[in-house]
Tab-separated table of C-alpha atoms in Angstrom:
chain	number	residue	atom	x	y	z
P	1	MET	CA	145.794	92.721	136.755
P	2	ARG	CA	144.255	89.412	135.808
P	3	VAL	CA	146.289	88.085	132.876
P	4	VAL	CA	144.983	85.408	130.508
P	5	ALA	CA	147.186	83.863	127.813
P	6	LEU	CA	145.545	82.448	124.678
P	7	VAL	CA	147.465	79.987	122.497
P	8	PRO	CA	145.590	78.977	119.312
P	9	ALA	CA	147.114	75.798	117.891
P	10	HIS	CA	146.500	74.062	114.558
P	11	GLN	CA	148.520	70.866	114.034
P	12	GLU	CA	151.301	72.005	116.408
P	13	GLN	CA	152.262	68.756	118.144
P	14	ASP	CA	155.991	69.376	117.628
P	15	SER	CA	156.083	72.872	119.094
P	16	ILE	CA	153.231	73.264	121.581
P	17	GLY	CA	155.182	71.658	124.418
P	18	ALA	CA	157.962	74.247	124.356
P	19	THR	CA	155.410	77.083	124.108
P	20	VAL	CA	153.493	75.930	127.205
P	21	ARG	CA	156.699	75.256	129.165
P	22	ALA	CA	157.875	78.810	128.467
P	23	LEU	CA	154.568	80.228	129.742
P	24	LEU	CA	154.760	78.131	132.902
P	25	ALA	CA	158.323	79.370	133.475
P	26	GLN	CA	157.253	83.042	133.576
P	27	GLU	CA	158.414	85.051	136.571
P	28	ARG	CA	154.889	86.463	136.581
P	29	LEU	CA	152.742	83.417	135.833
P	30	PRO	CA	149.572	84.147	133.825
P	31	ASP	CA	146.434	83.638	135.905
P	32	LEU	CA	145.114	81.390	133.149
P	33	ILE	CA	146.712	79.769	130.104
P	34	VAL	CA	144.274	78.502	127.470
P	35	VAL	CA	145.564	76.260	124.679
P	36	ILE	CA	142.906	76.189	121.940
P	37	ALA	CA	143.284	73.150	119.701
P	38	ASP	CA	141.771	74.262	116.398
P	39	ASN	CA	140.680	71.345	114.201
P	40	CYS	CA	143.741	69.285	115.106
P	41	SER	CA	144.127	65.731	113.851
P	42	ASP	CA	147.595	65.237	115.363
P	43	GLN	CA	148.791	64.984	118.984
P	44	THR	CA	148.552	68.703	119.825
P	45	VAL	CA	146.045	68.188	122.662
P	46	GLN	CA	147.935	65.279	124.205
P	47	ARG	CA	151.307	67.053	124.053
P	48	ALA	CA	149.900	70.186	125.684
P	49	GLN	CA	148.294	68.102	128.438
P	50	GLU	CA	151.494	66.154	129.039
P	51	VAL	CA	153.554	69.322	129.473
P	52	SER	CA	151.040	71.079	131.750
P	53	HIS	CA	150.691	68.003	134.030
P	54	GLY	CA	147.286	69.156	135.236
P	55	HIS	CA	148.619	72.574	136.294
P	56	PRO	CA	145.701	74.595	137.736
P	57	ASN	CA	146.571	77.602	135.554
P	58	VAL	CA	146.384	75.650	132.278
P	59	LEU	CA	143.337	74.667	130.249
P	60	VAL	CA	143.626	72.614	127.062
P	61	VAL	CA	140.397	72.914	125.076
P	62	GLU	CA	139.150	72.267	121.566
P	63	ALA	CA	137.334	75.021	119.688
P	64	GLU	CA	133.849	73.726	119.044
P	65	GLY	CA	132.595	74.021	115.472
P	66	ASN	CA	135.203	76.600	114.486
P	67	ALA	CA	135.157	77.347	110.753
P	68	HIS	CA	137.173	80.578	110.954
P	69	ARG	CA	140.642	79.230	111.703
P	70	LYS	CA	142.868	81.285	114.040
P	71	PRO	CA	140.506	84.298	114.419
P	72	GLY	CA	137.632	81.924	115.162
P	73	ALA	CA	139.643	80.018	117.763
P	74	LEU	CA	140.662	83.257	119.472
P	75	ASN	CA	137.117	84.660	119.501
P	76	TRP	CA	135.686	81.399	120.844
P	77	ALA	CA	138.220	81.282	123.694
P	78	TRP	CA	137.858	85.006	124.409
P	79	HIS	CA	134.085	84.673	124.881
P	80	HIS	CA	134.470	81.621	127.132
P	81	TYR	CA	137.520	82.425	129.269
P	82	CYS	CA	138.485	86.095	129.078
P	83	GLN	CA	135.499	88.155	130.183
P	84	ASN	CA	137.004	88.821	133.619
P	85	ALA	CA	140.542	89.430	132.339
P	86	ASP	CA	142.336	92.771	132.447
P	87	LEU	CA	145.127	91.829	130.082
P	88	LEU	CA	145.392	89.281	127.286
P	89	VAL	CA	148.551	87.655	125.991
P	90	THR	CA	148.120	86.013	122.588
P	91	LEU	CA	150.803	83.664	121.412
P	92	ASP	CA	151.340	81.426	118.402
P	93	ALA	CA	151.803	77.767	119.244
P	94	ASP	CA	155.347	77.741	117.827
P	95	THR	CA	156.512	80.710	119.901
P	96	CYS	CA	158.404	80.847	123.196
P	97	LEU	CA	158.539	83.807	125.562
P	98	PRO	CA	161.526	84.537	127.843
P	99	THR	CA	160.764	84.509	131.563
P	100	ASN	CA	160.395	88.309	131.893
P	101	ALA	CA	157.688	88.691	129.222
P	102	VAL	CA	154.388	88.620	131.119
P	103	GLY	CA	155.682	90.664	134.048
P	104	ASP	CA	157.159	93.339	131.780
P	105	TRP	CA	153.961	93.562	129.755
P	106	GLU	CA	151.881	93.977	132.909
P	107	ALA	CA	154.176	96.793	134.072
P	108	GLU	CA	153.872	98.549	130.691
P	109	PHE	CA	150.074	98.584	130.827
P	110	GLU	CA	149.972	99.670	134.464
P	111	ALA	CA	152.294	102.582	133.665
P	112	ASP	CA	150.357	103.854	130.621
P	113	PRO	CA	146.526	103.858	130.633
P	114	LYS	CA	146.496	104.816	126.918
P	115	LEU	CA	148.493	101.747	125.906
P	116	GLY	CA	146.139	99.493	123.953
P	117	GLY	CA	148.557	96.822	122.803
P	118	SER	CA	152.220	95.870	123.047
P	119	SER	CA	153.937	93.605	120.515
P	120	SER	CA	156.986	91.493	121.205
P	121	LYS	CA	160.281	91.870	119.389
P	122	PHE	CA	159.987	88.516	117.668
P	123	THR	CA	162.854	86.702	116.061
P	124	MET	CA	164.054	83.254	114.993
P	125	PRO	CA	164.894	80.526	115.890
P	126	SER	CA	162.440	79.526	118.613
P	127	THR	CA	165.259	79.207	121.161
P	128	PRO	CA	168.148	81.647	121.676
P	129	GLY	CA	171.502	80.854	120.149
P	130	GLY	CA	171.467	82.069	116.565
P	131	GLY	CA	172.408	79.835	113.671
P	132	GLY	CA	170.119	78.547	110.960
P	133	SER	CA	170.067	78.350	107.194
P	134	MET	CA	170.564	81.363	104.935
P	135	LEU	CA	166.785	81.706	104.546
P	136	VAL	CA	166.273	81.702	108.324
P	137	ARG	CA	169.024	84.272	108.792
P	138	LEU	CA	167.480	86.538	106.170
P	139	GLN	CA	164.117	86.386	107.930
P	140	ARG	CA	165.807	87.164	111.246
P	141	ALA	CA	167.493	90.200	109.673
P	142	GLU	CA	164.173	91.328	108.171
P	143	PHE	CA	162.360	91.245	111.512
P	144	ALA	CA	165.273	92.966	113.233
P	145	ARG	CA	164.774	95.886	110.819
P	146	TRP	CA	161.025	95.853	111.496
P	147	THR	CA	161.666	95.955	115.244
P	148	SER	CA	164.207	98.786	114.993
P	149	THR	CA	161.823	100.874	112.884
P	150	GLY	CA	158.911	100.346	115.285
P	151	LEU	CA	160.967	101.166	118.369
P	152	ARG	CA	162.349	104.298	116.730
P	153	ARG	CA	158.859	105.530	115.788
P	154	GLY	CA	157.378	104.679	119.167
P	155	TRP	CA	154.328	102.946	117.631
P	156	THR	CA	153.395	100.047	115.378
P	157	SER	CA	150.533	99.372	112.978
P	158	VAL	CA	150.716	95.619	113.653
P	159	LEU	CA	150.465	93.896	117.021
P	160	ALA	CA	152.072	90.662	115.890
P	161	GLY	CA	149.940	87.670	116.831
P	162	THR	CA	153.228	85.792	117.123
P	163	GLY	CA	153.376	87.248	120.598
P	164	CYS	CA	151.631	90.336	121.945
P	165	SER	CA	149.605	91.676	124.853
P	166	ILE	CA	146.349	93.667	124.609
P	167	ARG	CA	144.224	95.552	127.131
P	168	ASN	CA	140.959	93.621	127.463
P	169	ASP	CA	138.713	96.665	127.902
P	170	VAL	CA	139.759	97.689	124.398
P	171	LEU	CA	138.907	94.241	123.038
P	172	LYS	CA	135.480	94.430	124.681
P	173	ALA	CA	134.811	97.776	123.010
P	174	ILE	CA	135.730	96.365	119.604
P	175	ALA	CA	133.750	93.149	120.124
P	176	ALA	CA	130.642	95.194	120.951
P	177	ARG	CA	130.414	96.376	117.346
P	178	ASP	CA	127.739	94.887	115.086
P	179	ASP	CA	130.147	93.842	112.307
P	180	ARG	CA	131.942	91.040	114.189
P	181	ASN	CA	131.553	88.073	116.516
P	182	GLY	CA	134.453	89.029	118.746
P	183	PRO	CA	137.579	91.184	118.753
P	184	TRP	CA	139.178	89.358	115.814
P	185	SER	CA	137.702	89.907	112.362
P	186	TYR	CA	136.753	87.075	109.995
P	187	ALA	CA	136.713	89.416	106.999
P	188	SER	CA	140.468	90.096	107.021
P	189	ALA	CA	143.271	87.721	106.033
P	190	VAL	CA	145.552	89.629	108.426
P	191	GLU	CA	143.488	89.756	111.597
P	192	ASP	CA	146.392	91.209	113.643
P	193	PHE	CA	146.711	94.211	111.321
P	194	GLU	CA	142.949	94.758	111.280
P	195	LEU	CA	142.651	94.521	115.070
P	196	THR	CA	145.539	96.945	115.589
P	197	TYR	CA	143.840	99.443	113.289
P	198	GLN	CA	140.621	99.208	115.306
P	199	ILE	CA	142.517	99.704	118.574
P	200	ARG	CA	144.260	102.786	117.204
P	201	LYS	CA	140.932	104.165	115.926
P	202	LEU	CA	139.737	104.152	119.534
P	203	GLY	CA	142.603	106.496	120.420
P	204	TYR	CA	144.927	103.959	122.048
P	205	VAL	CA	148.629	103.572	121.390
P	206	CYS	CA	150.072	100.333	119.996
P	207	ARG	CA	153.805	99.853	120.234
P	208	ILE	CA	156.629	97.339	120.327
P	209	SER	CA	157.821	96.433	123.800
P	210	PRO	CA	161.407	97.545	124.456
P	211	THR	CA	162.070	94.558	126.736
P	212	VAL	CA	159.878	91.623	125.613
P	213	ARG	CA	161.309	89.344	122.955
P	214	ALA	CA	159.654	86.264	121.468
P	215	TYR	CA	161.283	83.346	119.671
P	216	THR	CA	159.277	81.829	116.838
P	217	ASP	CA	159.801	79.357	114.021
P	218	ALA	CA	160.934	80.629	110.639
P	219	MET	CA	159.704	79.496	107.245
P	220	GLN	CA	162.132	76.747	106.243
P	221	THR	CA	161.593	76.786	102.458
P	222	VAL	CA	161.057	79.446	99.827
P	223	GLY	CA	157.640	77.978	99.043
P	224	ALA	CA	156.515	78.230	102.672
P	225	LEU	CA	157.882	81.778	102.911
P	226	LEU	CA	156.023	82.871	99.774
P	227	GLY	CA	152.797	81.284	101.043
P	228	GLN	CA	153.052	83.161	104.334
P	229	ARG	CA	154.047	86.506	102.853
P	230	ARG	CA	151.464	86.358	100.079
P	231	LYS	CA	148.734	85.994	102.708
P	232	TRP	CA	150.166	88.853	104.762
P	233	GLN	CA	150.610	91.159	101.789
P	234	VAL	CA	147.286	90.455	100.047
P	235	GLY	CA	145.429	90.871	103.342
P	236	THR	CA	147.224	94.141	104.048
P	237	VAL	CA	146.432	95.557	100.607
P	238	GLU	CA	142.787	94.499	100.821
P	239	ASP	CA	142.392	96.100	104.244
P	240	LEU	CA	144.082	99.330	103.154
P	241	MET	CA	141.873	99.531	100.073
P	242	SER	CA	138.851	99.099	102.336
P	243	TRP	CA	139.953	101.770	104.839
P	244	GLY	CA	141.340	104.293	102.365
P	245	TRP	CA	143.868	107.025	103.107
P	246	ASN	CA	143.704	108.549	106.583
P	247	ASP	CA	146.018	109.535	109.428
P	248	LEU	CA	146.221	105.944	110.657
P	249	THR	CA	146.935	104.376	107.255
P	250	ARG	CA	149.171	107.067	105.755
P	251	ILE	CA	152.467	105.387	106.707
P	252	ASP	CA	151.229	101.983	105.574
P	253	TRP	CA	150.252	103.397	102.159
P	254	MET	CA	153.676	105.009	101.868
P	255	GLN	CA	155.322	101.672	102.679
P	256	GLN	CA	153.250	100.017	99.971
P	257	ALA	CA	154.319	102.690	97.487
P	258	ALA	CA	157.956	102.245	98.497
P	259	GLY	CA	157.703	98.465	98.057
P	260	LEU	CA	156.169	98.821	94.600
P	261	LEU	CA	158.785	101.396	93.610
P	262	ALA	CA	161.616	99.134	94.784
P	263	ALA	CA	160.249	96.261	92.711
P	264	MET	CA	159.898	98.470	89.623
P	265	VAL	CA	163.417	99.861	90.029
P	266	ARG	CA	164.884	96.357	90.187
P	267	ILE	CA	162.976	95.244	87.112
P	268	GLY	CA	163.950	98.449	85.274
P	269	PHE	CA	167.631	98.074	86.182
P	270	VAL	CA	167.827	94.498	84.919
P	271	THR	CA	165.942	95.451	81.749
P	272	MET	CA	168.360	98.301	81.027
P	273	LEU	CA	171.365	96.127	81.843
P	274	LEU	CA	170.297	93.346	79.487
P	275	SER	CA	169.397	95.854	76.772
P	276	GLY	CA	172.803	97.482	77.059
P	277	LEU	CA	174.533	94.130	76.803
P	278	ALA	CA	172.442	93.101	73.805
P	279	LEU	CA	173.177	96.376	71.975
P	280	GLY	CA	176.850	96.361	72.904
P	281	ILE	CA	176.689	99.823	74.457
P	282	LEU	CA	177.237	98.847	78.094
P	283	ARG	CA	180.414	100.293	79.565
P	284	PHE	CA	181.592	99.838	83.131
P	285	ASP	CA	182.140	102.987	85.153
P	286	PRO	CA	183.766	102.832	88.623
P	287	ILE	CA	181.161	105.301	89.899
P	288	TRP	CA	178.694	102.411	89.814
P	289	LEU	CA	180.480	100.974	92.850
P	290	ALA	CA	179.545	103.982	95.011
P	291	PRO	CA	175.836	103.121	95.559
P	292	THR	CA	176.808	99.461	96.009
P	293	ALA	CA	179.230	100.441	98.774
P	294	VAL	CA	176.498	102.508	100.455
P	295	PHE	CA	174.052	99.565	100.336
P	296	ILE	CA	176.659	97.205	101.810
P	297	ALA	CA	177.560	99.649	104.601
P	298	ASN	CA	173.887	100.051	105.506
P	299	ASP	CA	173.280	96.278	105.505
P	300	VAL	CA	176.339	95.689	107.707
P	301	ARG	CA	175.154	98.399	110.111
P	302	GLN	CA	171.717	96.787	110.242
P	303	SER	CA	173.240	93.344	110.850
P	304	TRP	CA	174.574	94.497	114.228
P	305	ARG	CA	170.974	94.862	115.380
P	306	ILE	CA	170.128	91.214	114.677
P	307	PRO	CA	169.530	89.406	117.988
P	308	HIS	CA	171.994	86.578	118.659
P	309	ARG	CA	173.935	87.508	115.527
P	310	ASP	CA	177.193	85.801	114.670
P	311	TRP	CA	179.899	86.420	112.099
P	312	ILE	CA	177.882	84.676	109.377
P	313	ASP	CA	175.063	87.231	109.729
P	314	VAL	CA	177.563	90.077	109.310
P	315	LEU	CA	179.305	88.342	106.395
P	316	MET	CA	175.989	87.799	104.590
P	317	ALA	CA	175.256	91.513	104.929
P	318	ALA	CA	178.705	92.418	103.595
P	319	LEU	CA	178.328	90.119	100.586
P	320	LEU	CA	175.065	91.890	99.607
P	321	ILE	CA	174.016	89.021	97.318
P	322	PRO	CA	171.922	87.122	99.940
P	323	SER	CA	169.968	90.246	100.890
P	324	GLU	CA	169.522	91.105	97.204
P	325	ILE	CA	168.066	87.641	96.547
P	326	PHE	CA	165.639	88.196	99.423
P	327	ALA	CA	164.757	91.611	97.987
P	328	TRP	CA	163.853	89.957	94.668
P	329	LEU	CA	161.664	87.464	96.508
P	330	ARG	CA	159.985	90.364	98.280
P	331	SER	CA	159.416	92.117	94.954
P	332	TYR	CA	157.826	88.942	93.631
P	333	TRP	CA	155.291	88.549	96.440
P	334	PHE	CA	154.712	92.311	96.563
P	335	LEU	CA	153.789	92.656	92.893
P	336	GLY	CA	151.888	89.357	92.837
P	337	SER	CA	149.853	90.349	95.868
P	338	TRP	CA	148.861	93.679	94.366
P	339	VAL	CA	147.757	91.950	91.164
P	340	HIS	CA	145.784	89.452	93.255
P	341	ALA	CA	144.113	92.173	95.333
P	342	LEU	CA	143.221	94.341	92.340
P	343	ARG	CA	141.731	91.393	90.466
P	344	GLY	CA	139.562	90.633	93.489
P	345	LYS	CA	140.015	86.867	93.247
P	346	ASN	CA	138.349	84.917	96.052
P	347	VAL	CA	141.147	82.631	97.239
P	348	ASP	CA	141.496	80.946	100.640
P	349	LEU	CA	144.869	82.415	101.625
P	350	TRP	CA	144.939	80.513	104.915
P	351	ALA	CA	144.613	77.221	103.005
P	352	LYS	CA	147.368	78.253	100.604
P	353	GLN	CA	149.707	79.028	103.491
P	354	TYR	CA	148.911	75.749	105.289
P	355	GLU	CA	149.487	73.877	102.026
P	356	ALA	CA	152.886	75.507	101.495
P	357	GLU	CA	153.985	74.839	105.081
P	358	ALA	CA	152.821	71.209	104.907
P	359	GLU	CA	154.739	70.703	101.673
P	360	ALA	CA	157.858	72.110	103.348
P	361	LEU	CA	157.564	69.596	106.204
P	362	THR	CA	157.516	66.646	103.786
P	363	ARG	CA	160.831	67.626	102.197
């Protein structure tokens, strides 16, 4: 197979070097690595060029006249450099692949002609070794659960743009449609989710690779996390509302219902607790500890699936409070995103996420 790796990069001078080095260290080197600098005003281009040292397999280019952010950068590069490719690897510019990634992906696609896309098992931090703040650890635990669920099902509804591989014939079939300028849609705020849906509609399987892991940066502040998740969640809801209920969206709708129910249950519990305290009718019953013990046992069990876990990850799961705080944050962005989507407000979610991440860097 001819393998082309696309790395869209917007203001990624601090991370692009490690991403390119990891691609050049692959046991199966991509036939072409294209770094697409998307409206960068920092040193992203220079850093990528310095790391590649003129390597014949690396091109560092700037997307010309791109007004569609990451999807636009990917479409532009796909039209220019990927028409003779068999397999595409798409990678965020703050993500590093272990040396087996490209070779394992190629073997997966050669073994299964119905495989349309394969996502990595992505985690944080961007280099192995664990550690990190409580917020980083909670994100790592969250994605470990996502990975376990996807591997158990044998399919995924999202080929994570963080790091994935896609059969190019499938992308060509999608790009041939009249409603787009390339494989990646400009109408969706979650282009990875939308693209995966289109691939599955064509009858191809999308799954999480059992052997390919990717290391990516976590959101370092609550504000940055909320900006990222609000974009993901609003985009997901808007796409689901557009597609409706069908065999491909059924599980996603059920997950949305479960998320809304979880948020309502938490709000209802606190409301009842405060009402009981205010009326003086609240009485402690030891039976209340039973569901708490079940939740803790489940969280501890899940913590053993966290890649590069240490004793702090297990302790956080046993304490329950950190994961409960994260669950409240999730309820907040879940409910807020549904309100946003139902109101139909026209907001630039990409800009909001960039703004939140930039604010986090200045702290």
